[in-house]
C-alpha positions in Angstrom: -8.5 13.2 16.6 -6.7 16.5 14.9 -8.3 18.2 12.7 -4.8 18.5 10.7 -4.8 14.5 10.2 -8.2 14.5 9.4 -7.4 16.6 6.1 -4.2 15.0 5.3 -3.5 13.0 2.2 -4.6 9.4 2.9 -0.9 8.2 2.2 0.3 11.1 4.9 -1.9 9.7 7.3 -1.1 5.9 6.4 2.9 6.9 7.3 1.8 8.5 10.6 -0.5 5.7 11.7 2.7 3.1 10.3 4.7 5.7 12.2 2.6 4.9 15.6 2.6 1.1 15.5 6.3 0.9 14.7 6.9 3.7 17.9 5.2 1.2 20.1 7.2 -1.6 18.8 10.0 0.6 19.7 8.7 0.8 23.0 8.3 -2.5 23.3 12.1 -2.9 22.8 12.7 -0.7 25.4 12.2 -2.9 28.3 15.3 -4.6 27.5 16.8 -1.6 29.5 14.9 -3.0 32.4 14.5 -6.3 31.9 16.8 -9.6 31.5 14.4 -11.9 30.9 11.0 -11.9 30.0 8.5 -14.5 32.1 7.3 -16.5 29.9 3.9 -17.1 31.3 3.5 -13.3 30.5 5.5 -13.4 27.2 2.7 -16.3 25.9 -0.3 -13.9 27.3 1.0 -11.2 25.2 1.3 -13.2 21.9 -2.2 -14.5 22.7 -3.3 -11.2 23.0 -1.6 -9.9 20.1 -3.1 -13.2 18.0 -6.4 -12.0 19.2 -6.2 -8.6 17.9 -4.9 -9.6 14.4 -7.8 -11.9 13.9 -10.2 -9.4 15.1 -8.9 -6.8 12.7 -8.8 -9.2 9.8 -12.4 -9.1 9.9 -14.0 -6.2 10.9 -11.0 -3.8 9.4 -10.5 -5.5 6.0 -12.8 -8.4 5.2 -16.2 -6.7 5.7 -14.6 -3.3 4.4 -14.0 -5.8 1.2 -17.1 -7.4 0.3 -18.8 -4.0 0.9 -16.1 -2.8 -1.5 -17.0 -5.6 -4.2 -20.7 -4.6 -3.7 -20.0 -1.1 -4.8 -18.1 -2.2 -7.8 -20.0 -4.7 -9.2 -17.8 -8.3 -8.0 -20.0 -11.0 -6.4 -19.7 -10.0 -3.0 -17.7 -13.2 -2.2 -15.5 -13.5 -5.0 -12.5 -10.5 -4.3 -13.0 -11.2 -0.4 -12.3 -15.1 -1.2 -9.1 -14.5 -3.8 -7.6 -11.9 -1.6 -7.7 -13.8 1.3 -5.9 -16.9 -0.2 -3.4 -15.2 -2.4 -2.2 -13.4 1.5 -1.8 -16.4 2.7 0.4 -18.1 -0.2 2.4 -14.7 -0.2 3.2 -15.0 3.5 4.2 -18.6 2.6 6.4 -17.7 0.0 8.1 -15.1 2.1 8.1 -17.7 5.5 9.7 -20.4 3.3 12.1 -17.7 1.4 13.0 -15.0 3.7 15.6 -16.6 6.5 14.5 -16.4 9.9 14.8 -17.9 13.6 12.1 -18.0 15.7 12.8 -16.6 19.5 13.9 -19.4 21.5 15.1 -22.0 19.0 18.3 -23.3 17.8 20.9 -22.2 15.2 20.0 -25.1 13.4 16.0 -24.6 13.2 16.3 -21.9 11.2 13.7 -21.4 8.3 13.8 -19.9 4.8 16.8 -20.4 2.4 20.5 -21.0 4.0 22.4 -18.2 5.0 25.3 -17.3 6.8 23.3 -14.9 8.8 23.9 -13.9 12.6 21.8 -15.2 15.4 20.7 -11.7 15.6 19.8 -10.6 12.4 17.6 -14.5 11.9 15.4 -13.3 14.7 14.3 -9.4 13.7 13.8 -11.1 10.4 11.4 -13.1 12.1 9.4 -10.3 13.7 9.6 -8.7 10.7 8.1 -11.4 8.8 5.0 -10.4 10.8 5.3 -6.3 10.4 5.1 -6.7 6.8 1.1 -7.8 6.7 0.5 -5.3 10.0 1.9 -2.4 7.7 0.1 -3.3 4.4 -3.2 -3.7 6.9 -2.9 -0.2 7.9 -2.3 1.5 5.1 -5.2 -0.3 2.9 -7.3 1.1 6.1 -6.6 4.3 5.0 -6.4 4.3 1.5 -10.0 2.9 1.6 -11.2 5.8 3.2 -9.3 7.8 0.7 -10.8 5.8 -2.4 -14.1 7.0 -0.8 -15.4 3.2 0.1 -18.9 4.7 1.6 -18.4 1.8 5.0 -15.0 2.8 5.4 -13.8 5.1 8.2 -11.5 6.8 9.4 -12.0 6.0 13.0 -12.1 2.7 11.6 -8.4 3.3 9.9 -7.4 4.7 12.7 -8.6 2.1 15.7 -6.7 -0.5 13.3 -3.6 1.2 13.9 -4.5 1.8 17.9 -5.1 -2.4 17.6 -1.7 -3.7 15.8 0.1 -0.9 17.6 -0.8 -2.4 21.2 0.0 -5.9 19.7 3.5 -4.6 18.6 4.6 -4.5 22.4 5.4 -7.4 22.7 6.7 -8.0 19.2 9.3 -5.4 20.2 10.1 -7.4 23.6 10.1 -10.5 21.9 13.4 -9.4 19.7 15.1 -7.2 21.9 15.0 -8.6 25.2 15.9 -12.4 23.6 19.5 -10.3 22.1 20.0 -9.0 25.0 19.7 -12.2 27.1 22.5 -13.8 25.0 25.3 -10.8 26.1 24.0 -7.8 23.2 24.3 -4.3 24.9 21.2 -3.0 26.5 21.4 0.0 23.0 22.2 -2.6 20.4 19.0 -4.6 21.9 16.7 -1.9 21.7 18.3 -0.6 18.1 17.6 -3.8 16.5 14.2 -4.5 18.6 12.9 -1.2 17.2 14.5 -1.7 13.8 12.0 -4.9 13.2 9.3 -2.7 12.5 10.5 0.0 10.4 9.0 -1.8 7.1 5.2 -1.1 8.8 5.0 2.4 7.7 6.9 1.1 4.5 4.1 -1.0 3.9 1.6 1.0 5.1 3.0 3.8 2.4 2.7 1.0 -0.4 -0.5 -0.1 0.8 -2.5 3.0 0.6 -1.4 4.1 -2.4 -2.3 0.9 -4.7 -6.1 1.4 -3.4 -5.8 5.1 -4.1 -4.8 5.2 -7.1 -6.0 1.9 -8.2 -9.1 2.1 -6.9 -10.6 -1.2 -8.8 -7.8 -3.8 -6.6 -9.3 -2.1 -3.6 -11.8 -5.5 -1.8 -8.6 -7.9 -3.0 -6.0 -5.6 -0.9 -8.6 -5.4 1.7 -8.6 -9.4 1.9 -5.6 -9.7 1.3 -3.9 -8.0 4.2 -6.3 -9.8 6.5 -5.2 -13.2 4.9 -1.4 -12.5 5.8 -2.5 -11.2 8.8 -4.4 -14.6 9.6 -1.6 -16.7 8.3 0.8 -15.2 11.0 -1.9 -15.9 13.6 -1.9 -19.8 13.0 1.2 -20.3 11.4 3.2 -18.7 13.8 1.7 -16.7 17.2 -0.8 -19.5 18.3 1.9 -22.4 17.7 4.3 -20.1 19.9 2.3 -19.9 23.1 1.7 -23.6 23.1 4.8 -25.1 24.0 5.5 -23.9 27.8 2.0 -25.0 29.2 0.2 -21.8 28.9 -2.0 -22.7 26.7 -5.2 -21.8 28.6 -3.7 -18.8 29.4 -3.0 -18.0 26.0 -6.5 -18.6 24.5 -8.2 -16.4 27.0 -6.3 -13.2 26.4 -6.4 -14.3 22.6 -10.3 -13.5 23.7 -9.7 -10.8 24.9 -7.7 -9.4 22.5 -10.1 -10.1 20.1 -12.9 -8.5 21.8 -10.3 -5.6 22.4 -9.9 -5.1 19.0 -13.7 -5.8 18.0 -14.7 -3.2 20.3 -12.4 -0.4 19.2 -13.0 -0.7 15.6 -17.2 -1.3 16.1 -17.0 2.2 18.3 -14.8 4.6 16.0 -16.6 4.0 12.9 
């Protein structure tokens, strides 16, 4: 790791590391220069994958970060870990039943979230980026941590969170851009708006890092609750996903592995 990032300001190295995962995403997208179609035994092995990783991080980057962080300051050491947690999940509700969106491979007419008169197109980035938004605010709480001087915090912890949700952002990338360009989008406009699902991660990760810097006392409830979004996209929306074509043995066992994947690079850059 540079010596240069590890000086930076914490927020600095939140937007590089939100930089890096939405890069990925980008080239992710970029297989729709290549590719048609996408198999979709593959496509469901990614998403497994990508489910495994979340889940992983949701625990050893931010829950057990957060009830060390309510130890230090005093909270019962369940008690932030347990409120964050929930009040992710009901945000990511709220946003899943407000924010319209179309999941790849449905109809017009299942489209979630309030009625709009949105394109096809613009219904399925606002999908992916549905899940971008908890990936970002995981990162940059990661980072601010480390910044707020949490004493378990690292930053090769921070920083093998990003590695983890960048690799899962592959095939978040090919999920949106290779579906547009399937129904007649150019090969550039594909790619544009693939990569453009994940430009609120180093948004978020921006935002994220700076509450818990500069107010350090919310630090355990961001913790938890970026890993309760985070776990709400996992079941509400990437396990549900690989179950419909048959693959779902195939699905659960690079979920494993993605979850040992993940477990393993945040256990060794601590």
């Amino acid at each position: 790791m540079p010596e240069s990032f590890r000086q930076a300001d914490p927020i600095l190295q939140a937007l590089i590391a939100g930089g890096f995962t939405w890069a990925l995403t980008a080239a992710g997208a970029a297989f729709v220069f290549f590719l048609l179609h996408v198999n979709r035994k593959l496509f469901d092995a990614m998403l497994g994958f990508a489910g495994g990783v979340m889940l992983a991080a949701s625990y050893w980057s931010l829950l057990e970060p957060s009830i060390d962080a309510a130890a230090e300051q005093g909270w019962p050491s369940w008690f932030p870990a347990a409120v964050g947690f929930l009040l992710g999940a009901v945000f990511l509700y709220g946003l899943d039943r407000s924010l319209p969106h179309l999941h790849r491979g449905k109809p017009d007419e299942s489209a979630e979230g309030i009625k709009t008169t949105w394109q096809r197109s613009a219904l399925l980035i606002s999908a992916i980026t549905l899940h971008n938004i908890p990936e970002g605010l995981a990162v940059g709480v990661a980072f601010g941590s480390v910044g707020s001087g949490l004493e378990t915090a690292s930053l090769g912890g921070a920083t093998a969170l990003a590695i983890g949700i960048g690799l899962q952002n592959v095939p978040e990338g090919i999920a949106v851009a290779v579906p547009l360009r399937a129904e007649g989008t150019s090969r550039m406009k594909a790619w544009l708006m693939g990569q453009a699902s994940a430009i609120v991660e180093p948004i978020a990760a921006v935002i994220g890092a700076a509450i818990v810097v500069y107010v350090a006392p919310v630090l355990p409830f961001a913790l938890s609750f970026a890993a309760g979004a985070m776990v709400y996209v996992v079941i509400e929306e990437l396990i549900p996903e690989t179950q419909q074509e048959g693959n779902e043995d195939l699905a659960a066992l690079l979920f494993m592995l993605g979850f040992v994947v993940m477990m393993i690079l945040d256990v060794s850059l601590r």
